[in-house]
Coordinates of C-alpha atoms in Angstrom, one line a residue:
M349 CA 15.3 -47.3 69.6
S350 CA 15.3 -46.9 65.9
Q351 CA 17.4 -44.3 63.8
F352 CA 14.1 -43.1 62.6
A353 CA 13.4 -41.7 65.9
L354 CA 16.2 -39.2 64.5
L355 CA 13.7 -37.6 62.7
G356 CA 11.5 -37.0 64.8
S357 CA 14.2 -34.5 66.9
R358 CA 14.7 -31.1 67.0
R359 CA 18.8 -32.0 67.1
F360 CA 19.0 -34.1 63.8
A361 CA 15.0 -33.3 61.1
P362 CA 15.5 -29.6 59.8
F363 CA 19.3 -30.1 59.1
F364 CA 18.0 -33.8 57.6
W365 CA 15.4 -31.2 55.2
T366 CA 17.5 -28.9 54.8
Q367 CA 20.1 -31.7 53.1
A368 CA 18.1 -33.4 51.7
L369 CA 16.1 -29.5 50.0
G370 CA 19.3 -29.4 49.4
A371 CA 19.9 -32.1 46.8
F372 CA 16.5 -32.0 45.7
N373 CA 17.5 -28.0 44.2
D374 CA 21.0 -29.2 42.7
S375 CA 19.8 -32.5 40.9
A376 CA 16.8 -30.8 40.0
F377 CA 18.6 -27.1 39.2
R378 CA 21.3 -29.3 36.7
N379 CA 19.4 -31.1 34.7
A380 CA 16.5 -28.7 34.4
M381 CA 19.4 -26.8 32.6
V382 CA 20.0 -29.6 31.2
M383 CA 16.7 -30.4 29.2
L384 CA 16.4 -27.2 28.9
A385 CA 18.5 -26.9 26.1
A386 CA 18.6 -30.6 25.1
F387 CA 15.2 -30.0 24.0
Q388 CA 14.0 -27.0 23.9
M389 CA 16.0 -24.1 22.4
G390 CA 17.1 -25.3 19.3
L391 CA 21.2 -25.7 20.0
S392 CA 23.1 -28.3 17.5
D393 CA 24.4 -31.3 18.7
H394 CA 28.3 -29.6 18.9
D395 CA 26.2 -27.1 21.0
V396 CA 25.1 -29.3 22.6
G397 CA 27.6 -31.6 23.4
L398 CA 29.7 -28.5 24.7
Y399 CA 27.4 -27.1 27.3
T400 CA 26.5 -30.3 28.9
N401 CA 30.5 -31.2 29.0
L402 CA 31.1 -27.8 30.3
A403 CA 29.0 -28.2 32.9
P404 CA 30.2 -30.7 35.3
A405 CA 33.5 -29.0 35.2
L406 CA 32.3 -25.5 36.2
F407 CA 30.7 -27.9 38.8
I408 CA 32.8 -29.0 39.9
L409 CA 35.7 -26.2 40.0
P410 CA 34.4 -24.1 43.3
F411 CA 36.1 -27.5 45.4
F412 CA 39.2 -26.7 44.4
L413 CA 38.3 -23.1 44.9
F414 CA 36.6 -23.3 47.4
S415 CA 36.7 -26.0 50.1
A416 CA 39.7 -24.3 52.4
T417 CA 38.3 -21.7 52.7
A418 CA 34.7 -24.1 53.6
G419 CA 36.4 -25.5 55.9
Q420 CA 38.1 -22.9 57.4
L421 CA 34.8 -20.9 58.0
A422 CA 32.7 -24.5 59.4
E423 CA 36.1 -24.0 62.6
K424 CA 35.5 -20.2 63.1
F425 CA 32.1 -20.0 63.5
E426 CA 29.1 -20.9 64.2
K427 CA 27.7 -23.7 61.9
T428 CA 23.9 -22.7 62.0
R429 CA 24.6 -19.5 60.9
I430 CA 26.6 -20.3 58.3
I431 CA 23.7 -22.5 57.0
R432 CA 21.5 -20.3 56.5
F433 CA 23.6 -17.2 55.3
V434 CA 24.4 -20.7 52.0
K435 CA 20.5 -21.4 52.1
L436 CA 19.8 -17.3 51.2
F437 CA 22.7 -18.0 48.9
E438 CA 20.9 -20.6 47.4
I439 CA 17.7 -18.3 46.9
T440 CA 19.5 -15.8 45.4
A441 CA 21.0 -18.5 42.4
M442 CA 17.6 -20.2 42.2
A443 CA 16.3 -16.6 41.3
L444 CA 18.6 -16.0 38.7
A445 CA 18.6 -19.6 37.3
A446 CA 14.4 -18.9 36.8
Y447 CA 15.0 -16.1 34.7
G448 CA 17.5 -17.7 32.5
F449 CA 15.1 -20.9 32.4
I450 CA 12.0 -18.4 31.1
G451 CA 14.8 -16.0 28.2
H452 CA 16.8 -19.1 27.6
H453 CA 20.2 -17.7 29.0
L454 CA 22.4 -20.1 29.0
P455 CA 25.6 -17.9 29.8
L456 CA 23.5 -17.3 32.9
L457 CA 22.2 -20.5 34.2
L458 CA 25.7 -21.4 33.4
L459 CA 26.7 -18.8 35.7
V460 CA 24.4 -20.4 38.4
L461 CA 25.5 -23.4 38.3
F462 CA 29.0 -22.5 39.1
M463 CA 27.0 -21.1 42.1
M464 CA 25.5 -24.4 42.9
G465 CA 29.0 -25.3 42.9
V466 CA 30.0 -22.8 45.6
H467 CA 27.0 -23.6 47.3
S468 CA 27.3 -27.5 47.6
T469 CA 31.2 -26.3 48.5
V470 CA 30.2 -24.4 51.6
F471 CA 28.3 -26.7 53.2
G472 CA 29.6 -29.6 52.4
P473 CA 31.9 -29.9 56.0
I474 CA 29.3 -28.1 57.9
K475 CA 27.1 -31.2 56.0
Y476 CA 29.2 -33.8 58.3
A477 CA 30.8 -32.2 61.0
I478 CA 27.2 -31.0 63.3
L479 CA 26.9 -34.1 63.2
P480 CA 29.1 -35.1 65.8
Q481 CA 27.9 -32.6 67.5
A482 CA 24.1 -32.5 67.5
L483 CA 24.5 -37.3 67.5
K484 CA 25.8 -39.4 70.2
S485 CA 28.0 -41.8 69.6
T486 CA 25.6 -44.2 68.7
E487 CA 23.5 -42.6 67.0
L488 CA 26.7 -41.3 64.8
V489 CA 26.4 -44.2 62.0
G490 CA 22.2 -44.5 61.8
G491 CA 22.4 -39.9 61.4
N492 CA 25.3 -40.8 58.4
G493 CA 23.0 -44.1 57.0
L494 CA 19.7 -40.9 57.0
V495 CA 21.5 -38.2 55.6
E496 CA 23.0 -40.9 53.4
M497 CA 19.7 -41.6 52.0
G498 CA 18.3 -38.7 51.7
T499 CA 20.7 -37.4 49.8
Q500 CA 20.3 -40.5 48.0
M501 CA 16.7 -40.0 48.0
A502 CA 17.0 -36.4 46.5
I503 CA 19.3 -36.7 44.5
L504 CA 17.0 -39.3 42.5
I505 CA 13.8 -37.2 42.9
G506 CA 15.6 -33.8 42.0
M507 CA 16.6 -36.0 38.8
V508 CA 13.4 -36.6 37.6
A509 CA 11.4 -33.8 38.9
G510 CA 13.9 -31.3 36.7
N511 CA 13.8 -33.3 34.4
A512 CA 9.7 -33.9 33.6
L513 CA 9.2 -30.3 34.8
M514 CA 11.8 -28.7 31.5
L515 CA 10.0 -30.6 29.2
I516 CA 6.4 -29.9 30.1
A517 CA 5.5 -27.9 27.2
G518 CA 5.1 -24.1 26.4
V519 CA 6.0 -23.3 30.4
G520 CA 7.8 -26.0 31.9
P521 CA 10.2 -23.5 32.1
H522 CA 8.6 -20.8 34.4
Y523 CA 7.7 -24.3 36.5
S524 CA 11.2 -24.9 37.1
A525 CA 12.2 -21.5 38.4
A526 CA 9.2 -22.1 40.2
V527 CA 9.6 -24.8 42.1
T528 CA 13.6 -24.6 42.6
I529 CA 13.0 -20.9 44.5
G530 CA 10.0 -23.3 47.0
I531 CA 11.9 -25.6 47.5
A532 CA 15.2 -23.2 48.3
V533 CA 12.9 -21.1 50.5
M534 CA 11.8 -24.5 52.5
G535 CA 15.7 -24.8 53.2
Y536 CA 15.6 -21.7 54.0
V537 CA 12.6 -21.8 56.9
A538 CA 14.3 -26.0 57.8
S539 CA 17.6 -24.4 58.1
R540 CA 15.6 -21.8 61.0
S541 CA 15.2 -25.1 63.3
I542 CA 18.3 -25.9 63.3
P543 CA 20.4 -26.0 66.8
P544 CA 22.9 -24.0 67.2
A545 CA 26.2 -26.0 66.4
P546 CA 28.9 -23.6 68.1
A547 CA 32.3 -22.6 66.3
T548 CA 34.8 -25.8 67.5
A549 CA 38.3 -23.2 67.0
P550 CA 36.9 -20.2 67.1
D551 CA 40.6 -18.6 67.6
L552 CA 41.1 -20.0 64.4
K553 CA 43.8 -17.9 62.8
F554 CA 41.7 -17.5 59.1
N555 CA 43.8 -17.9 56.1
W556 CA 41.9 -15.6 53.2
N557 CA 44.6 -17.6 50.6
P558 CA 43.5 -20.2 49.3
V559 CA 46.6 -21.9 47.8
T560 CA 48.3 -22.3 50.4
E561 CA 45.1 -22.8 52.6
T562 CA 44.6 -25.9 50.5
V563 CA 47.9 -27.7 51.5
R564 CA 47.2 -26.8 55.0
V565 CA 43.8 -28.3 54.9
L566 CA 45.8 -31.6 52.8
R567 CA 48.5 -31.5 55.2
I568 CA 45.7 -31.7 57.6
T569 CA 44.3 -34.5 56.4
R570 CA 47.1 -36.1 56.1
E571 CA 47.7 -36.3 59.7
D572 CA 46.0 -39.6 60.4
R573 CA 47.1 -42.9 58.6
A574 CA 43.8 -44.3 59.9
V575 CA 41.7 -41.3 58.8
F576 CA 43.7 -40.1 55.2
N577 CA 42.9 -44.1 54.1
A578 CA 39.2 -43.4 54.9
V579 CA 39.1 -40.4 53.2
L580 CA 40.8 -42.0 50.1
G581 CA 39.0 -44.7 50.8
I582 CA 35.3 -42.1 50.3
S583 CA 37.2 -40.3 47.3
W584 CA 37.9 -43.5 45.6
F585 CA 34.2 -44.6 46.3
W586 CA 33.0 -41.2 43.6
F587 CA 35.7 -42.6 42.0
F588 CA 33.7 -45.5 42.0
G589 CA 30.0 -44.1 41.2
T590 CA 31.6 -41.6 38.5
V591 CA 32.5 -43.8 36.6
L592 CA 29.3 -46.3 36.4
V593 CA 27.2 -43.4 36.6
A594 CA 28.8 -42.0 33.2
Q595 CA 27.8 -45.9 31.3
L596 CA 24.5 -46.0 32.7
P597 CA 23.2 -43.9 29.9
L598 CA 24.9 -45.8 27.0
Y599 CA 24.3 -49.1 28.4
T600 CA 20.6 -48.8 28.8
R601 CA 20.3 -47.6 24.9
I602 CA 23.3 -49.8 23.7
N603 CA 23.2 -53.2 26.2
L604 CA 20.1 -52.9 27.6
G605 CA 18.0 -51.7 24.2
G606 CA 16.4 -49.4 26.6
G607 CA 15.0 -45.5 26.1
G608 CA 14.9 -43.1 29.1
S609 CA 12.3 -45.1 31.1
V610 CA 14.6 -47.4 31.6
N611 CA 17.4 -45.2 32.0
T612 CA 16.0 -43.8 34.6
L613 CA 14.8 -46.9 36.6
V614 CA 18.3 -47.8 36.7
L615 CA 19.6 -44.9 37.8
T616 CA 16.0 -45.4 40.2
L617 CA 17.7 -49.2 41.1
F618 CA 21.1 -47.6 42.0
S619 CA 19.6 -44.7 44.3
I620 CA 17.5 -46.8 46.5
G621 CA 19.9 -49.7 47.0
T622 CA 22.9 -47.2 47.8
G623 CA 20.1 -45.6 50.2
I624 CA 19.0 -49.1 51.1
G625 CA 22.6 -50.0 52.2
A626 CA 23.1 -46.5 54.9
L627 CA 20.3 -47.5 56.3
M628 CA 21.2 -50.9 56.9
C629 CA 24.7 -49.9 58.5
E630 CA 23.0 -49.4 61.6
K631 CA 21.6 -52.5 63.0
M632 CA 23.7 -54.6 61.4
S633 CA 27.3 -52.5 62.7
G634 CA 24.6 -52.4 66.0
K635 CA 24.9 -48.6 66.3
R636 CA 29.2 -48.5 66.8
V637 CA 31.3 -47.5 63.9
E638 CA 31.6 -50.5 62.4
I639 CA 34.5 -50.0 60.5
G640 CA 34.8 -54.5 59.4
L641 CA 31.5 -53.1 57.1
V642 CA 33.9 -51.6 54.6
P643 CA 35.6 -54.2 52.7
L644 CA 31.9 -56.5 52.7
G645 CA 31.4 -53.1 50.6
A646 CA 34.4 -53.9 48.7
F647 CA 33.9 -57.0 47.9
G648 CA 29.9 -56.4 47.2
L649 CA 31.5 -53.5 44.3
T650 CA 33.3 -56.7 43.1
A651 CA 31.9 -59.1 42.8
F652 CA 28.2 -56.9 41.1
G653 CA 30.4 -55.2 39.5
I654 CA 31.7 -58.2 37.7
D655 CA 28.6 -59.8 37.6
L656 CA 27.0 -57.0 35.6
F657 CA 29.9 -57.2 33.0
L658 CA 28.2 -61.2 32.5
A659 CA 24.8 -60.3 32.9
R660 CA 24.5 -58.4 29.3
P661 CA 28.2 -57.8 27.7
G662 CA 27.4 -57.2 24.1
A663 CA 24.9 -55.7 22.1
A664 CA 20.3 -55.8 22.5
A665 CA 19.3 -57.6 19.8
V666 CA 15.4 -55.5 20.4
R667 CA 16.2 -51.0 20.7
G668 CA 13.2 -48.8 21.8
L669 CA 12.1 -50.2 25.4
D670 CA 10.0 -48.9 27.7
W671 CA 10.4 -50.0 31.2
M672 CA 7.7 -52.4 31.6
A673 CA 9.1 -54.3 28.1
F674 CA 12.6 -54.3 30.2
L675 CA 12.1 -56.0 33.0
H676 CA 9.9 -58.3 30.9
A677 CA 12.6 -59.3 28.9
T678 CA 15.5 -62.2 29.5
G679 CA 17.3 -61.6 31.5
S680 CA 16.0 -58.4 32.7
W681 CA 15.8 -59.5 36.7
R682 CA 19.9 -60.6 37.2
I683 CA 20.1 -56.8 36.0
V684 CA 17.7 -55.3 38.5
L685 CA 19.7 -57.6 40.8
D686 CA 22.9 -56.5 40.3
L687 CA 22.4 -52.8 40.0
T688 CA 20.6 -52.6 43.4
L689 CA 23.4 -54.8 45.0
I690 CA 26.1 -52.1 43.7
G691 CA 24.0 -49.8 45.3
V692 CA 23.0 -51.9 48.5
F693 CA 27.0 -53.0 48.9
A694 CA 28.1 -49.0 48.4
G695 CA 25.8 -48.2 50.8
F696 CA 28.2 -50.4 53.5
Y697 CA 31.0 -49.5 51.4
V698 CA 30.7 -45.4 52.0
V699 CA 28.9 -45.1 55.7
P700 CA 31.0 -46.5 57.8
L701 CA 33.6 -44.4 56.3
F702 CA 32.8 -41.0 57.0
A703 CA 31.1 -42.2 60.7
F704 CA 35.2 -43.7 61.7
V705 CA 35.8 -40.2 59.4
Q706 CA 34.3 -38.2 62.5
A707 CA 34.5 -40.4 65.3
R708 CA 38.6 -40.4 64.7
T709 CA 39.2 -36.5 64.8
P710 CA 39.3 -34.1 66.6
R711 CA 36.2 -31.4 66.6
D712 CA 38.3 -28.8 65.9
R713 CA 40.0 -29.7 63.1
L714 CA 36.7 -32.1 61.9
S715 CA 35.6 -29.6 59.0
R716 CA 39.1 -28.9 57.5
V717 CA 39.0 -32.6 56.9
I718 CA 35.8 -33.2 55.4
A719 CA 37.2 -29.8 53.2
G720 CA 40.2 -32.0 52.8
N721 CA 37.9 -34.4 51.6
N722 CA 35.7 -33.0 49.0
I723 CA 38.8 -31.8 47.6
L724 CA 40.8 -35.6 47.0
N725 CA 36.4 -36.7 46.4
A726 CA 36.9 -33.4 43.2
L727 CA 40.2 -34.4 42.3
L728 CA 38.8 -38.1 41.2
I729 CA 35.5 -37.2 40.2
V730 CA 38.0 -35.8 37.8
I731 CA 40.0 -38.2 37.5
A732 CA 37.0 -40.4 36.8
S733 CA 35.3 -38.5 34.0
C734 CA 38.9 -38.8 32.2
F735 CA 39.2 -42.7 32.8
G736 CA 36.6 -43.6 31.8
L737 CA 36.6 -41.2 28.2
A738 CA 40.4 -43.0 27.8
L739 CA 38.8 -46.8 27.8
D740 CA 35.5 -45.2 26.0
M741 CA 38.2 -43.8 23.0
L742 CA 41.0 -47.1 23.1
G743 CA 36.9 -48.5 22.2
F744 CA 36.3 -50.4 25.8
G745 CA 32.0 -50.2 25.9
A746 CA 30.2 -50.1 28.5
P747 CA 30.2 -53.8 30.6
Q748 CA 34.3 -53.2 29.5
I749 CA 34.1 -50.7 31.7
F750 CA 32.4 -51.4 34.4
L751 CA 34.8 -54.5 34.7
V752 CA 37.9 -52.4 33.8
A753 CA 36.1 -50.5 37.3
A754 CA 35.0 -53.5 39.6
V755 CA 38.4 -55.1 39.2
L756 CA 40.6 -51.7 40.0
N757 CA 38.5 -52.1 43.1
V758 CA 39.8 -55.0 44.5
I759 CA 43.5 -53.7 44.0
V760 CA 42.3 -49.9 45.5
A761 CA 41.4 -52.1 48.4
A762 CA 43.7 -54.1 48.6
Y763 CA 46.3 -51.0 48.7
I764 CA 44.0 -49.4 51.7
F765 CA 43.9 -52.0 53.9
T766 CA 47.7 -52.5 53.6
L767 CA 48.4 -49.8 54.3
V768 CA 45.7 -49.8 57.5
P769 CA 45.4 -53.0 58.1
E770 CA 42.7 -52.4 60.6
F771 CA 39.5 -52.7 58.6
L772 CA 40.7 -55.8 57.6
M773 CA 41.1 -57.2 60.7
R774 CA 37.9 -55.0 62.3
F775 CA 36.2 -56.9 58.8
I776 CA 37.6 -60.6 60.2
T777 CA 36.2 -59.8 63.7
W778 CA 32.9 -58.6 63.1
I779 CA 32.6 -62.2 60.9
L780 CA 33.3 -64.2 62.7
V781 CA 31.6 -63.0 66.3
N782 CA 29.0 -62.8 64.0
T783 CA 28.7 -65.8 62.0
L784 CA 29.3 -68.1 65.7
Y785 CA 27.0 -65.9 68.4
R786 CA 24.5 -63.7 68.7
I787 CA 24.9 -61.2 71.3
R788 CA 23.2 -58.3 73.2
V789 CA 24.6 -55.2 74.8
D790 CA 23.4 -54.0 78.0
G791 CA 24.9 -50.4 79.3
M792 CA 27.5 -49.6 77.0
Q793 CA 26.2 -45.7 77.9
N794 CA 28.4 -46.3 80.8
L795 CA 32.3 -46.8 78.7
P796 CA 33.3 -43.2 78.8
E797 CA 33.1 -41.4 75.3
E798 CA 36.7 -40.3 76.5
G799 CA 39.5 -40.2 78.5
P800 CA 41.6 -43.3 80.1
A801 CA 39.4 -46.2 81.2
L802 CA 40.6 -50.2 82.6
L803 CA 38.2 -52.7 81.7
V804 CA 38.4 -56.0 83.3
C805 CA 35.4 -58.8 82.5
N806 CA 35.8 -62.7 83.5
H807 CA 36.9 -64.5 81.1
V808 CA 35.2 -67.6 79.4
S809 CA 36.8 -68.3 76.3
F810 CA 39.6 -67.6 73.6
M811 CA 37.4 -65.6 72.0
D812 CA 36.4 -63.4 74.5
P813 CA 38.5 -60.1 73.1
L814 CA 37.1 -60.9 69.5
I815 CA 33.8 -59.9 70.9
L816 CA 34.7 -57.5 73.4
M817 CA 36.1 -56.0 70.6
A818 CA 33.1 -56.3 67.7
N819 CA 31.3 -55.4 70.5
L820 CA 32.3 -51.7 72.5
R821 CA 32.6 -48.3 70.9
R822 CA 35.5 -47.4 71.3
P823 CA 39.0 -49.0 70.3
A824 CA 40.4 -50.9 74.3
R825 CA 43.9 -52.8 74.0
F826 CA 43.2 -56.5 75.3
V827 CA 45.5 -57.7 77.7
M828 CA 45.1 -61.2 77.3
Y829 CA 47.3 -64.7 77.1
Y830 CA 50.9 -64.6 74.6
K831 CA 50.4 -68.6 73.4
I832 CA 46.9 -67.2 72.6
F833 CA 48.1 -63.9 71.3
Q834 CA 49.6 -66.3 68.7
I835 CA 47.2 -68.5 67.6
P836 CA 47.0 -68.4 64.2
L837 CA 45.1 -65.7 61.9
L838 CA 44.1 -64.1 65.5
H839 CA 48.0 -63.1 65.8
F840 CA 47.0 -60.9 62.8
V841 CA 43.6 -59.8 64.0
F842 CA 45.3 -59.2 67.2
K843 CA 48.5 -57.9 66.9
T844 CA 46.5 -54.8 64.5
A845 CA 44.4 -54.1 67.9
K846 CA 47.6 -53.4 69.9
A847 CA 46.1 -56.5 72.1
I848 CA 49.4 -56.6 75.7
P849 CA 50.6 -60.5 75.0
I850 CA 51.3 -61.3 78.9
A851 CA 52.5 -64.1 80.9
G852 CA 52.9 -65.8 84.1
Q853 CA 56.6 -64.8 86.4
K854 CA 57.4 -67.9 86.2
E855 CA 57.2 -69.0 82.7
D856 CA 58.6 -65.2 80.8
P857 CA 59.6 -62.4 84.0
T858 CA 60.0 -60.0 80.5
V859 CA 57.0 -60.8 79.0
L860 CA 55.2 -60.1 81.6
H861 CA 57.0 -56.6 83.6
Q862 CA 57.0 -55.6 79.4
A863 CA 53.2 -56.3 79.0
F864 CA 53.1 -54.3 82.7
E865 CA 54.4 -51.0 81.1
A866 CA 52.9 -50.8 77.5
V867 CA 49.8 -51.1 80.1
D868 CA 51.2 -47.7 82.2
A869 CA 52.2 -46.7 79.0
A870 CA 48.5 -47.8 76.6
L871 CA 46.4 -45.3 80.3
A872 CA 48.4 -42.1 80.0
D873 CA 47.4 -41.6 76.4
G874 CA 43.8 -42.4 77.1
E875 CA 43.2 -45.2 75.5
L876 CA 41.0 -48.0 76.9
V877 CA 42.6 -51.2 78.6
C878 CA 40.7 -54.5 78.5
I879 CA 42.2 -57.2 80.6
F880 CA 40.8 -59.8 82.1
P881 CA 42.0 -60.5 85.7
E882 CA 40.9 -64.4 86.5
G883 CA 44.6 -65.1 84.9
G884 CA 42.9 -67.9 82.7
L885 CA 39.8 -70.0 81.1
T886 CA 37.0 -70.6 83.3
K887 CA 37.5 -74.3 84.0
D888 CA 33.4 -75.1 85.1
G889 CA 31.7 -71.9 84.3
S890 CA 32.2 -69.4 87.5
I891 CA 34.9 -66.7 88.1
A892 CA 38.1 -67.6 89.1
P893 CA 39.8 -65.4 92.2
F894 CA 40.4 -61.8 90.5
R895 CA 44.4 -61.9 90.9
A896 CA 46.5 -58.7 92.4
G897 CA 47.5 -57.6 88.8
V898 CA 44.4 -55.4 88.8
E899 CA 46.0 -53.5 91.6
K900 CA 49.4 -53.6 90.7
I901 CA 48.3 -51.5 87.3
L902 CA 45.9 -49.1 89.6
A903 CA 48.5 -48.3 92.2
R904 CA 51.0 -47.4 89.2
R905 CA 48.0 -45.4 88.2
P906 CA 45.0 -44.8 89.2
V907 CA 42.1 -44.4 86.5
P908 CA 38.2 -44.8 86.0
V909 CA 37.3 -49.2 86.4
V910 CA 34.6 -50.4 83.9
P911 CA 33.9 -54.0 85.4
M912 CA 32.4 -56.0 82.4
A913 CA 30.8 -59.9 82.2
L914 CA 29.7 -61.9 79.2
R915 CA 27.2 -64.4 80.0
G916 CA 26.0 -67.1 77.8
L917 CA 30.2 -68.5 77.1
W918 CA 30.1 -71.2 79.1
G919 CA 29.9 -74.4 76.8
S920 CA 30.2 -72.3 73.0
V921 CA 32.0 -72.4 70.7
W922 CA 35.8 -71.8 71.5
S923 CA 35.2 -72.1 75.2
R924 CA 36.4 -75.3 77.9
H925 CA 33.5 -77.1 78.1
D926 CA 33.0 -79.0 75.0
S927 CA 34.0 -77.4 72.9
M928 CA 36.9 -77.7 69.9
M929 CA 40.0 -76.5 72.2
G930 CA 38.7 -79.0 74.1
R931 CA 36.9 -82.9 73.8
A932 CA 37.2 -83.7 70.0
R933 CA 33.1 -83.6 69.6
L934 CA 31.5 -80.7 68.4
P935 CA 30.5 -77.8 70.5
R936 CA 26.5 -78.1 71.6
R937 CA 25.9 -73.8 71.2
F938 CA 27.0 -72.8 68.0
R939 CA 25.2 -69.6 67.1
A940 CA 24.9 -69.2 71.0
R941 CA 22.9 -66.7 72.7
V942 CA 26.0 -63.6 74.5
E943 CA 25.7 -60.7 77.1
L944 CA 28.1 -58.5 77.6
V945 CA 27.2 -56.5 80.6
L946 CA 29.1 -53.3 81.8
D947 CA 28.4 -50.8 84.6
A948 CA 28.5 -48.1 85.4
P949 CA 32.9 -46.4 86.1
R950 CA 34.3 -47.0 89.5
P951 CA 36.7 -44.5 91.1
A952 CA 40.4 -46.6 91.6
A953 CA 40.2 -45.5 95.2
E954 CA 36.9 -47.4 96.2
V955 CA 38.0 -50.5 94.3
N956 CA 40.0 -53.6 95.1
A957 CA 40.3 -57.2 93.5
A958 CA 38.2 -58.2 95.7
V959 CA 35.3 -56.2 95.0
L960 CA 36.1 -55.9 91.1
E961 CA 35.6 -60.1 91.6
E962 CA 32.3 -59.4 93.4
R963 CA 30.8 -56.7 91.3
V964 CA 32.1 -59.0 87.6
Q965 CA 29.8 -61.7 89.7
V966 CA 27.0 -59.6 90.6
L967 CA 26.4 -59.0 86.4
R968 CA 26.9 -61.9 86.0
G969 CA 23.8 -63.7 88.0
D970 CA 25.5 -64.9 90.1
L971 CA 25.2 -62.8 93.3
A972 CA 21.5 -61.2 94.0

């Protein structure tokens, strides 16, 4: 089922439109306020600069003050009720904004801006914590992609609408007031259809002290190292985006020689690119939380950020171009491509990170982790603004700032991937598997969502663990022959994935004993463990007899067993037949079509080696 089918589902659609309408209103209000101050009130340049610089600070301040409290609210109470209160608060804020627009009352509008910051602060933890409650695990990446796309498009349309409405001669403030109030009401109406989302921590003891609660929320966010580094990755995305977007107006005027329409085009390209990248994540990840896309996104951000610098490092020869004249100018399409692809790779980068945080964080603390993420995001946005101002004072132009941000992105990405090698491991796995094979998965719904299970699969090629690793939606510990575990390059992947090396009794009884101990410990911790009971690669493409090791594991730890079968691998890259590991010639089946089939879990008491062997043969199609 396509991710777009969610837009027709009551589980998702009302929430999608509620958050999109809120993002539109937030953007429309802010831009209308800037247009009012800059063009309709006759203020001096100094006063305009004061208000336009004060506005972002007022909007971001509530994230520091109230994020921790918002995280507690989202955990302790039913989320849909909070959403409706937030939308009523938005209607009130927009009613005050209408008075401010029509009366040209800037201090009141700045107060409303602070209120909209509070609105976003309270809604933020719910926005991402409600998705795992409403969606299946296979829908999580697609749902996040739709939300990211909807947010980007809503912000873009809101920006254009806010600017255009306020600049209508004579009636701009009235139109701006009517539209923002109307959108707020529509958002509330949409929220009435969101299904209930029960409290995930109803017994949580509420802490009203924002300082101590902020410290506690950040501590909770740091508890899981991988999750915390994903949060740091998301915050870095906001830093990079803030630096980039802040330079676009000057870049448009000085380096592109464009006017307001070119600035709108530039923002549109970036937003559309991000939306496209976000939507592509589901297809590219196979509906799994695939953090292997994150290094790909980081690489793209740097590559096209550097090319954006190279495309137009100096000032434009002609000024005052409209968007059509800009597109016809020499070299413009390279810039169009760079801006769009920066957005696309931004989508690859941020959507899997959000899905990873949602999938890895326990439900009873997810809202608070998202709140911690929002606090760090706000901090990085402020640092990014100061960073951009500092480089500007040092004489850096917009293209040079793009270059600095792109180079910094390499350093930060390398740091995060060093701290959490799983990101790089998944990237290597994703690249290898999707380059060498075309894989279809059937029966993934049979993989248990949580708790321990033993996965048994036929063994065809040296790539089997990587193929399974790239397609199972939960991490699994693979038991593999110790010599395969030690293959250069792949050793990094297997070690990072916490694979369990095993040897024969005659080869190394110590390694064999340690393997069984590690398997039992992993199952006791609620993990998935995958074994290849044949004890080695098939020599002729058929399934060899299953050994009794599987029975030994289940006798010690009786957990559910999931039979699996790989089809189509025999004769492909890295299998024995015609492989680079066998005869000295290239394989005949590069990019082989491979199928992974999962059977329903079976209780340990109902299976043994012979039963599992027969079931895998049935899944493979060897038996009727």
